[in-house]
Amino acid sequence: MDSERYSRQTGLPEIGPQGQAKISRARVLIVGVGGLGSPISLYLAGAGVGHIGLVDDDVVSPSNLHRQVLYTTAETGQSKAAQAARRLTALNPEVEVTALAVRLTKENAEEIVSNYDIVVDGCDNYATRYVIDDVCRRLGKPYVYGAVCGFEGQASVFHATPSSPGYRNLYPTPPPPPASKALVGMTPGVVGSILAHETLKLICGYGPTLDGRLWTINLLTMESFTLAL
């Protein structure tokens, strides 16, 4: 392990060399490597998470590029999972990255998620979030949740303990779809960074995390609230 690479974070007493050793052994699955998945994966790879799995069946399109900072114009039309894996490996060769160019479904979720310690939500649809929530509940895996729309975002941590609430506690039934998919690229940048840090807190054991709480932010007004679930 390259001690110089991680020296700025191991200098924090909350992490230190012991925390870095935990980070290097951690296995994190990121579902969706788009607007949220880009900062999540970049910061976790930079932090030295030992194994990162990337699940995404989509390809890079021009409309992605204002917010999905993993990709370049030259990669348009190529697999997001494959291109993201190359980018993360270039950032930190010490990190093992597995690219899964598939959609997470009820049929494959348990097989995929069982190989990881933590699942982080970088997806953009309710159906996949319910799949993540159900499989994490069954397997006892923490689920780091985030969502964005326009200038607004939210984040939480589900299933950190057997008694922790889950996504179905927040949304027992699917909410109505947003009227528009419009958003500024900074919204997933901010929320994705929060999700990456919540993941690091779970790995190293410092906190408190957002377990049992919902954090929200409005970048237009710069108002932020944390609500108990």
mmCIF file with all atom_site columns, N, CA and C in Angstrom, residues 113-171:
data_model
loop_
_atom_site.group_PDB
_atom_site.id
_atom_site.type_symbol
_atom_site.label_atom_id
_atom_site.label_alt_id
_atom_site.label_comp_id
_atom_site.label_asym_id
_atom_site.label_entity_id
_atom_site.label_seq_id
_atom_site.pdbx_PDB_ins_code
_atom_site.Cartn_x
_atom_site.Cartn_y
_atom_site.Cartn_z
_atom_site.occupancy
_atom_site.B_iso_or_equiv
_atom_site.pdbx_formal_charge
_atom_site.auth_seq_id
_atom_site.auth_comp_id
_atom_site.auth_asym_id
_atom_site.auth_atom_id
_atom_site.pdbx_PDB_model_num
ATOM 1   N N  . VAL A 1 113 ? -24.761 -8.810  -5.065  1.00 0.00 ? 113 VAL A N  1
ATOM 2   C CA . VAL A 1 113 ? -24.582 -8.067  -3.814  1.00 0.00 ? 113 VAL A CA 1
ATOM 3   C C  . VAL A 1 113 ? -23.874 -8.896  -2.758  1.00 0.00 ? 113 VAL A C  1
ATOM 4   N N  . SER A 1 114 ? -24.060 -10.213 -2.786  1.00 0.00 ? 114 SER A N  1
ATOM 5   C CA . SER A 1 114 ? -23.439 -11.076 -1.767  1.00 0.00 ? 114 SER A CA 1
ATOM 6   C C  . SER A 1 114 ? -21.916 -10.999 -1.777  1.00 0.00 ? 114 SER A C  1
ATOM 7   N N  . ASN A 1 115 ? -21.316 -10.509 -2.860  1.00 0.00 ? 115 ASN A N  1
ATOM 8   C CA . ASN A 1 115 ? -19.861 -10.416 -2.958  1.00 0.00 ? 115 ASN A CA 1
ATOM 9   C C  . ASN A 1 115 ? -19.299 -9.126  -2.368  1.00 0.00 ? 115 ASN A C  1
ATOM 10  N N  . TYR A 1 116 ? -20.161 -8.250  -1.822  1.00 0.00 ? 116 TYR A N  1
ATOM 11  C CA . TYR A 1 116 ? -19.719 -6.937  -1.369  1.00 0.00 ? 116 TYR A CA 1
ATOM 12  C C  . TYR A 1 116 ? -20.151 -6.666  0.061   1.00 0.00 ? 116 TYR A C  1
ATOM 13  N N  . ASP A 1 117 ? -19.475 -5.710  0.693   1.00 0.00 ? 117 ASP A N  1
ATOM 14  C CA . ASP A 1 117 ? -19.768 -5.344  2.079   1.00 0.00 ? 117 ASP A CA 1
ATOM 15  C C  . ASP A 1 117 ? -20.834 -4.264  2.171   1.00 0.00 ? 117 ASP A C  1
ATOM 16  N N  . ILE A 1 118 ? -20.822 -3.330  1.228   1.00 0.00 ? 118 ILE A N  1
ATOM 17  C CA . ILE A 1 118 ? -21.694 -2.161  1.246   1.00 0.00 ? 118 ILE A CA 1
ATOM 18  C C  . ILE A 1 118 ? -22.189 -1.908  -0.169  1.00 0.00 ? 118 ILE A C  1
ATOM 19  N N  . VAL A 1 119 ? -23.445 -1.488  -0.300  1.00 0.00 ? 119 VAL A N  1
ATOM 20  C CA . VAL A 1 119 ? -23.996 -1.111  -1.602  1.00 0.00 ? 119 VAL A CA 1
ATOM 21  C C  . VAL A 1 119 ? -24.273 0.385   -1.590  1.00 0.00 ? 119 VAL A C  1
ATOM 22  N N  . VAL A 1 120 ? -23.825 1.081   -2.628  1.00 0.00 ? 120 VAL A N  1
ATOM 23  C CA . VAL A 1 120 ? -24.039 2.521   -2.736  1.00 0.00 ? 120 VAL A CA 1
ATOM 24  C C  . VAL A 1 120 ? -24.913 2.788   -3.954  1.00 0.00 ? 120 VAL A C  1
ATOM 25  N N  . ASP A 1 121 ? -25.897 3.639   -3.763  1.00 0.00 ? 121 ASP A N  1
ATOM 26  C CA . ASP A 1 121 ? -26.931 3.905   -4.754  1.00 0.00 ? 121 ASP A CA 1
ATOM 27  C C  . ASP A 1 121 ? -26.520 5.067   -5.655  1.00 0.00 ? 121 ASP A C  1
ATOM 28  N N  . GLY A 1 122 ? -26.184 4.738   -6.906  1.00 0.00 ? 122 GLY A N  1
ATOM 29  C CA . GLY A 1 122 ? -25.936 5.759   -7.901  1.00 0.00 ? 122 GLY A CA 1
ATOM 30  C C  . GLY A 1 122 ? -26.957 5.708   -9.016  1.00 0.00 ? 122 GLY A C  1
ATOM 31  N N  . CYS A 1 123 ? -28.087 5.026   -8.768  1.00 0.00 ? 123 CYS A N  1
ATOM 32  C CA . CYS A 1 123 ? -29.070 4.819   -9.836  1.00 0.00 ? 123 CYS A CA 1
ATOM 33  C C  . CYS A 1 123 ? -30.044 5.987   -9.917  1.00 0.00 ? 123 CYS A C  1
ATOM 34  N N  . ASP A 1 124 ? -30.964 5.915   -10.865 1.00 0.00 ? 124 ASP A N  1
ATOM 35  C CA . ASP A 1 124 ? -31.866 7.031   -11.110 1.00 0.00 ? 124 ASP A CA 1
ATOM 36  C C  . ASP A 1 124 ? -33.318 6.590   -11.268 1.00 0.00 ? 124 ASP A C  1
ATOM 37  N N  . ASN A 1 125 ? -33.669 5.430   -10.660 1.00 0.00 ? 125 ASN A N  1
ATOM 38  C CA . ASN A 1 125 ? -35.054 4.977   -10.795 1.00 0.00 ? 125 ASN A CA 1
ATOM 39  C C  . ASN A 1 125 ? -35.496 4.231   -9.538  1.00 0.00 ? 125 ASN A C  1
ATOM 40  N N  . TYR A 1 126 ? -36.798 4.317   -9.267  1.00 0.00 ? 126 TYR A N  1
ATOM 41  C CA . TYR A 1 126 ? -37.348 3.742   -8.047  1.00 0.00 ? 126 TYR A CA 1
ATOM 42  C C  . TYR A 1 126 ? -37.285 2.220   -8.043  1.00 0.00 ? 126 TYR A C  1
ATOM 43  N N  . ALA A 1 127 ? -37.524 1.593   -9.192  1.00 0.00 ? 127 ALA A N  1
ATOM 44  C CA . ALA A 1 127 ? -37.574 0.134   -9.241  1.00 0.00 ? 127 ALA A CA 1
ATOM 45  C C  . ALA A 1 127 ? -36.256 -0.481  -8.777  1.00 0.00 ? 127 ALA A C  1
ATOM 46  N N  . THR A 1 128 ? -35.139 0.076   -9.249  1.00 0.00 ? 128 THR A N  1
ATOM 47  C CA . THR A 1 128 ? -33.838 -0.464  -8.847  1.00 0.00 ? 128 THR A CA 1
ATOM 48  C C  . THR A 1 128 ? -33.585 -0.232  -7.369  1.00 0.00 ? 128 THR A C  1
ATOM 49  N N  . ARG A 1 129 ? -34.039 0.896   -6.837  1.00 0.00 ? 129 ARG A N  1
ATOM 50  C CA . ARG A 1 129 ? -33.839 1.168   -5.409  1.00 0.00 ? 129 ARG A CA 1
ATOM 51  C C  . ARG A 1 129 ? -34.590 0.159   -4.549  1.00 0.00 ? 129 ARG A C  1
ATOM 52  N N  . TYR A 1 130 ? -35.786 -0.230  -4.968  1.00 0.00 ? 130 TYR A N  1
ATOM 53  C CA . TYR A 1 130 ? -36.504 -1.260  -4.206  1.00 0.00 ? 130 TYR A CA 1
ATOM 54  C C  . TYR A 1 130 ? -35.779 -2.600  -4.276  1.00 0.00 ? 130 TYR A C  1
ATOM 55  N N  . VAL A 1 131 ? -35.189 -2.901  -5.421  1.00 0.00 ? 131 VAL A N  1
ATOM 56  C CA . VAL A 1 131 ? -34.395 -4.134  -5.535  1.00 0.00 ? 131 VAL A CA 1
ATOM 57  C C  . VAL A 1 131 ? -33.211 -4.078  -4.583  1.00 0.00 ? 131 VAL A C  1
ATOM 58  N N  . ILE A 1 132 ? -32.492 -2.951  -4.571  1.00 0.00 ? 132 ILE A N  1
ATOM 59  C CA . ILE A 1 132 ? -31.349 -2.797  -3.663  1.00 0.00 ? 132 ILE A CA 1
ATOM 60  C C  . ILE A 1 132 ? -31.810 -2.939  -2.223  1.00 0.00 ? 132 ILE A C  1
ATOM 61  N N  . ASP A 1 133 ? -32.885 -2.252  -1.870  1.00 0.00 ? 133 ASP A N  1
ATOM 62  C CA . ASP A 1 133 ? -33.373 -2.265  -0.495  1.00 0.00 ? 133 ASP A CA 1
ATOM 63  C C  . ASP A 1 133 ? -33.725 -3.681  -0.046  1.00 0.00 ? 133 ASP A C  1
ATOM 64  N N  . ASP A 1 134 ? -34.426 -4.406  -0.887  1.00 0.00 ? 134 ASP A N  1
ATOM 65  C CA . ASP A 1 134 ? -34.862 -5.750  -0.512  1.00 0.00 ? 134 ASP A CA 1
ATOM 66  C C  . ASP A 1 134 ? -33.685 -6.704  -0.350  1.00 0.00 ? 134 ASP A C  1
ATOM 67  N N  . VAL A 1 135 ? -32.731 -6.655  -1.272  1.00 0.00 ? 135 VAL A N  1
ATOM 68  C CA . VAL A 1 135 ? -31.612 -7.592  -1.181  1.00 0.00 ? 135 VAL A CA 1
ATOM 69  C C  . VAL A 1 135 ? -30.690 -7.224  -0.020  1.00 0.00 ? 135 VAL A C  1
ATOM 70  N N  . CYS A 1 136 ? -30.505 -5.937  0.240   1.00 0.00 ? 136 CYS A N  1
ATOM 71  C CA . CYS A 1 136 ? -29.672 -5.537  1.376   1.00 0.00 ? 136 CYS A CA 1
ATOM 72  C C  . CYS A 1 136 ? -30.312 -5.927  2.700   1.00 0.00 ? 136 CYS A C  1
ATOM 73  N N  . ARG A 1 137 ? -31.620 -5.820  2.773   1.00 0.00 ? 137 ARG A N  1
ATOM 74  C CA . ARG A 1 137 ? -32.317 -6.261  3.988   1.00 0.00 ? 137 ARG A CA 1
ATOM 75  C C  . ARG A 1 137 ? -32.131 -7.760  4.198   1.00 0.00 ? 137 ARG A C  1
ATOM 76  N N  . ARG A 1 138 ? -32.298 -8.544  3.128   1.00 0.00 ? 138 ARG A N  1
ATOM 77  C CA . ARG A 1 138 ? -32.159 -9.995  3.249   1.00 0.00 ? 138 ARG A CA 1
ATOM 78  C C  . ARG A 1 138 ? -30.745 -10.404 3.646   1.00 0.00 ? 138 ARG A C  1
ATOM 79  N N  . LEU A 1 139 ? -29.758 -9.736  3.058   1.00 0.00 ? 139 LEU A N  1
ATOM 80  C CA . LEU A 1 139 ? -28.362 -10.134 3.264   1.00 0.00 ? 139 LEU A CA 1
ATOM 81  C C  . LEU A 1 139 ? -27.686 -9.391  4.412   1.00 0.00 ? 139 LEU A C  1
ATOM 82  N N  . GLY A 1 140 ? -28.365 -8.404  4.989   1.00 0.00 ? 140 GLY A N  1
ATOM 83  C CA . GLY A 1 140 ? -27.768 -7.648  6.079   1.00 0.00 ? 140 GLY A CA 1
ATOM 84  C C  . GLY A 1 140 ? -26.628 -6.747  5.641   1.00 0.00 ? 140 GLY A C  1
ATOM 85  N N  . LYS A 1 141 ? -26.764 -6.151  4.459   1.00 0.00 ? 141 LYS A N  1
ATOM 86  C CA . LYS A 1 141 ? -25.728 -5.267  3.919   1.00 0.00 ? 141 LYS A CA 1
ATOM 87  C C  . LYS A 1 141 ? -26.177 -3.808  4.049   1.00 0.00 ? 141 LYS A C  1
ATOM 88  N N  . PRO A 1 142 ? -25.299 -2.906  4.496   1.00 0.00 ? 142 PRO A N  1
ATOM 89  C CA . PRO A 1 142 ? -25.658 -1.485  4.512   1.00 0.00 ? 142 PRO A CA 1
ATOM 90  C C  . PRO A 1 142 ? -25.902 -0.964  3.099   1.00 0.00 ? 142 PRO A C  1
ATOM 91  N N  . TYR A 1 143 ? -26.908 -0.104  2.979   1.00 0.00 ? 143 TYR A N  1
ATOM 92  C CA . TYR A 1 143 ? -27.313 0.494   1.717   1.00 0.00 ? 143 TYR A CA 1
ATOM 93  C C  . TYR A 1 143 ? -27.189 2.009   1.872   1.00 0.00 ? 143 TYR A C  1
ATOM 94  N N  . VAL A 1 144 ? -26.246 2.601   1.151   1.00 0.00 ? 144 VAL A N  1
ATOM 95  C CA . VAL A 1 144 ? -26.041 4.051   1.181   1.00 0.00 ? 144 VAL A CA 1
ATOM 96  C C  . VAL A 1 144 ? -26.858 4.643   0.043   1.00 0.00 ? 144 VAL A C  1
ATOM 97  N N  . TYR A 1 145 ? -27.882 5.411   0.409   1.00 0.00 ? 145 TYR A N  1
ATOM 98  C CA . TYR A 1 145 ? -28.893 5.881   -0.542  1.00 0.00 ? 145 TYR A CA 1
ATOM 99  C C  . TYR A 1 145 ? -28.715 7.354   -0.881  1.00 0.00 ? 145 TYR A C  1
ATOM 100 N N  . GLY A 1 146 ? -28.942 7.698   -2.150  1.00 0.00 ? 146 GLY A N  1
ATOM 101 C CA . GLY A 1 146 ? -28.965 9.094   -2.559  1.00 0.00 ? 146 GLY A CA 1
ATOM 102 C C  . GLY A 1 146 ? -29.856 9.283   -3.770  1.00 0.00 ? 146 GLY A C  1
ATOM 103 N N  . ALA A 1 147 ? -30.397 10.490  -3.905  1.00 0.00 ? 147 ALA A N  1
ATOM 104 C CA . ALA A 1 147 ? -31.225 10.830  -5.055  1.00 0.00 ? 147 ALA A CA 1
ATOM 105 C C  . ALA A 1 147 ? -31.113 12.327  -5.302  1.00 0.00 ? 147 ALA A C  1
ATOM 106 N N  . VAL A 1 148 ? -31.281 12.717  -6.577  1.00 0.00 ? 148 VAL A N  1
ATOM 107 C CA . VAL A 1 148 ? -31.166 14.129  -6.951  1.00 0.00 ? 148 VAL A CA 1
ATOM 108 C C  . VAL A 1 148 ? -32.256 14.491  -7.959  1.00 0.00 ? 148 VAL A C  1
ATOM 109 N N  . CYS A 1 149 ? -32.613 15.776  -7.953  1.00 0.00 ? 149 CYS A N  1
ATOM 110 C CA . CYS A 1 149 ? -33.560 16.308  -8.931  1.00 0.00 ? 149 CYS A CA 1
ATOM 111 C C  . CYS A 1 149 ? -33.406 17.825  -8.954  1.00 0.00 ? 149 CYS A C  1
ATOM 112 N N  . GLY A 1 150 ? -33.145 18.386  -10.101 1.00 0.00 ? 150 GLY A N  1
ATOM 113 C CA . GLY A 1 150 ? -33.006 19.828  -10.202 1.00 0.00 ? 150 GLY A CA 1
ATOM 114 C C  . GLY A 1 150 ? -31.845 20.346  -9.369  1.00 0.00 ? 150 GLY A C  1
ATOM 115 N N  . PHE A 1 151 ? -32.169 21.168  -8.378  1.00 0.00 ? 151 PHE A N  1
ATOM 116 C CA . PHE A 1 151 ? -31.166 21.702  -7.458  1.00 0.00 ? 151 PHE A CA 1
ATOM 117 C C  . PHE A 1 151 ? -31.180 20.964  -6.123  1.00 0.00 ? 151 PHE A C  1
ATOM 118 N N  . GLU A 1 152 ? -32.000 19.926  -5.994  1.00 0.00 ? 152 GLU A N  1
ATOM 119 C CA . GLU A 1 152 ? -32.222 19.282  -4.705  1.00 0.00 ? 152 GLU A CA 1
ATOM 120 C C  . GLU A 1 152 ? -31.669 17.859  -4.670  1.00 0.00 ? 152 GLU A C  1
ATOM 121 N N  . GLY A 1 153 ? -31.263 17.457  -3.476  1.00 0.00 ? 153 GLY A N  1
ATOM 122 C CA . GLY A 1 153 ? -30.768 16.098  -3.290  1.00 0.00 ? 153 GLY A CA 1
ATOM 123 C C  . GLY A 1 153 ? -31.028 15.613  -1.888  1.00 0.00 ? 153 GLY A C  1
ATOM 124 N N  . GLN A 1 154 ? -30.933 14.300  -1.704  1.00 0.00 ? 154 GLN A N  1
ATOM 125 C CA . GLN A 1 154 ? -31.109 13.704  -0.381  1.00 0.00 ? 154 GLN A CA 1
ATOM 126 C C  . GLN A 1 154 ? -30.217 12.488  -0.251  1.00 0.00 ? 154 GLN A C  1
ATOM 127 N N  . ALA A 1 155 ? -29.938 12.119  0.993   1.00 0.00 ? 155 ALA A N  1
ATOM 128 C CA . ALA A 1 155 ? -29.069 10.975  1.260   1.00 0.00 ? 155 ALA A CA 1
ATOM 129 C C  . ALA A 1 155 ? -29.459 10.340  2.582   1.00 0.00 ? 155 ALA A C  1
ATOM 130 N N  . SER A 1 156 ? -29.205 9.048   2.696   1.00 0.00 ? 156 SER A N  1
ATOM 131 C CA . SER A 1 156 ? -29.437 8.331   3.942   1.00 0.00 ? 156 SER A CA 1
ATOM 132 C C  . SER A 1 156 ? -28.607 7.056   3.936   1.00 0.00 ? 156 SER A C  1
ATOM 133 N N  . VAL A 1 157 ? -28.612 6.361   5.059   1.00 0.00 ? 157 VAL A N  1
ATOM 134 C CA . VAL A 1 157 ? -27.984 5.039   5.173   1.00 0.00 ? 157 VAL A CA 1
ATOM 135 C C  . VAL A 1 157 ? -29.036 4.082   5.702   1.00 0.00 ? 157 VAL A C  1
ATOM 136 N N  . PHE A 1 158 ? -29.293 3.008   4.963   1.00 0.00 ? 158 PHE A N  1
ATOM 137 C CA . PHE A 1 158 ? -30.287 2.016   5.342   1.00 0.00 ? 158 PHE A CA 1
ATOM 138 C C  . PHE A 1 158 ? -29.602 0.702   5.720   1.00 0.00 ? 158 PHE A C  1
ATOM 139 N N  . HIS A 1 159 ? -30.260 -0.049  6.599   1.00 0.00 ? 159 HIS A N  1
ATOM 140 C CA . HIS A 1 159 ? -29.843 -1.417  6.955   1.00 0.00 ? 159 HIS A CA 1
ATOM 141 C C  . HIS A 1 159 ? -28.422 -1.481  7.527   1.00 0.00 ? 159 HIS A C  1
ATOM 142 N N  . ALA A 1 160 ? -28.000 -0.411  8.212   1.00 0.00 ? 160 ALA A N  1
ATOM 143 C CA . ALA A 1 160 ? -26.681 -0.451  8.859   1.00 0.00 ? 160 ALA A CA 1
ATOM 144 C C  . ALA A 1 160 ? -26.671 -1.452  10.012  1.00 0.00 ? 160 ALA A C  1
ATOM 145 N N  . THR A 1 161 ? -27.838 -1.660  10.636  1.00 0.00 ? 161 THR A N  1
ATOM 146 C CA . THR A 1 161 ? -28.021 -2.663  11.684  1.00 0.00 ? 161 THR A CA 1
ATOM 147 C C  . THR A 1 161 ? -29.328 -3.397  11.383  1.00 0.00 ? 161 THR A C  1
ATOM 148 N N  . PRO A 1 162 ? -29.573 -4.523  12.035  1.00 0.00 ? 162 PRO A N  1
ATOM 149 C CA . PRO A 1 162 ? -30.833 -5.242  11.787  1.00 0.00 ? 162 PRO A CA 1
ATOM 150 C C  . PRO A 1 162 ? -32.077 -4.407  12.082  1.00 0.00 ? 162 PRO A C  1
ATOM 151 N N  . SER A 1 163 ? -31.968 -3.417  12.967  1.00 0.00 ? 163 SER A N  1
ATOM 152 C CA . SER A 1 163 ? -33.134 -2.604  13.316  1.00 0.00 ? 163 SER A CA 1
ATOM 153 C C  . SER A 1 163 ? -33.212 -1.294  12.540  1.00 0.00 ? 163 SER A C  1
ATOM 154 N N  . SER A 1 164 ? -32.258 -1.052  11.660  1.00 0.00 ? 164 SER A N  1
ATOM 155 C CA . SER A 1 164 ? -32.242 0.200   10.898  1.00 0.00 ? 164 SER A CA 1
ATOM 156 C C  . SER A 1 164 ? -33.395 0.256   9.894   1.00 0.00 ? 164 SER A C  1
ATOM 157 N N  . PRO A 1 165 ? -33.935 1.449   9.640   1.00 0.00 ? 165 PRO A N  1
ATOM 158 C CA . PRO A 1 165 ? -34.955 1.575   8.595   1.00 0.00 ? 165 PRO A CA 1
ATOM 159 C C  . PRO A 1 165 ? -34.361 1.359   7.213   1.00 0.00 ? 165 PRO A C  1
ATOM 160 N N  . GLY A 1 166 ? -35.242 1.129   6.244   1.00 0.00 ? 166 GLY A N  1
ATOM 161 C CA . GLY A 1 166 ? -34.822 0.920   4.862   1.00 0.00 ? 166 GLY A CA 1
ATOM 162 C C  . GLY A 1 166 ? -35.520 1.880   3.925   1.00 0.00 ? 166 GLY A C  1
ATOM 163 N N  . TYR A 1 167 ? -35.266 1.719   2.658   1.00 0.00 ? 167 TYR A N  1
ATOM 164 C CA . TYR A 1 167 ? -35.875 2.576   1.639   1.00 0.00 ? 167 TYR A CA 1
ATOM 165 C C  . TYR A 1 167 ? -37.397 2.454   1.652   1.00 0.00 ? 167 TYR A C  1
ATOM 166 N N  . ARG A 1 168 ? -37.900 1.254   1.930   1.00 0.00 ? 168 ARG A N  1
ATOM 167 C CA . ARG A 1 168 ? -39.350 1.069   1.967   1.00 0.00 ? 168 ARG A CA 1
ATOM 168 C C  . ARG A 1 168 ? -39.984 1.791   3.156   1.00 0.00 ? 168 ARG A C  1
ATOM 169 N N  . ASN A 1 169 ? -39.208 2.089   4.190   1.00 0.00 ? 169 ASN A N  1
ATOM 170 C CA . ASN A 1 169 ? -39.733 2.901   5.285   1.00 0.00 ? 169 ASN A CA 1
ATOM 171 C C  . ASN A 1 169 ? -39.885 4.359   4.852   1.00 0.00 ? 169 ASN A C  1
ATOM 172 N N  . LEU A 1 170 ? -38.944 4.818   4.015   1.00 0.00 ? 170 LEU A N  1
ATOM 173 C CA . LEU A 1 170 ? -39.010 6.181   3.502   1.00 0.00 ? 170 LEU A CA 1
ATOM 174 C C  . LEU A 1 170 ? -40.092 6.313   2.436   1.00 0.00 ? 170 LEU A C  1
ATOM 175 N N  . TYR A 1 171 ? -40.167 5.328   1.543   1.00 0.00 ? 171 TYR A N  1
ATOM 176 C CA . TYR A 1 171 ? -41.144 5.327   0.451   1.00 0.00 ? 171 TYR A CA 1
ATOM 177 C C  . TYR A 1 171 ? -41.841 3.962   0.408   1.00 0.00 ? 171 TYR A C  1
#
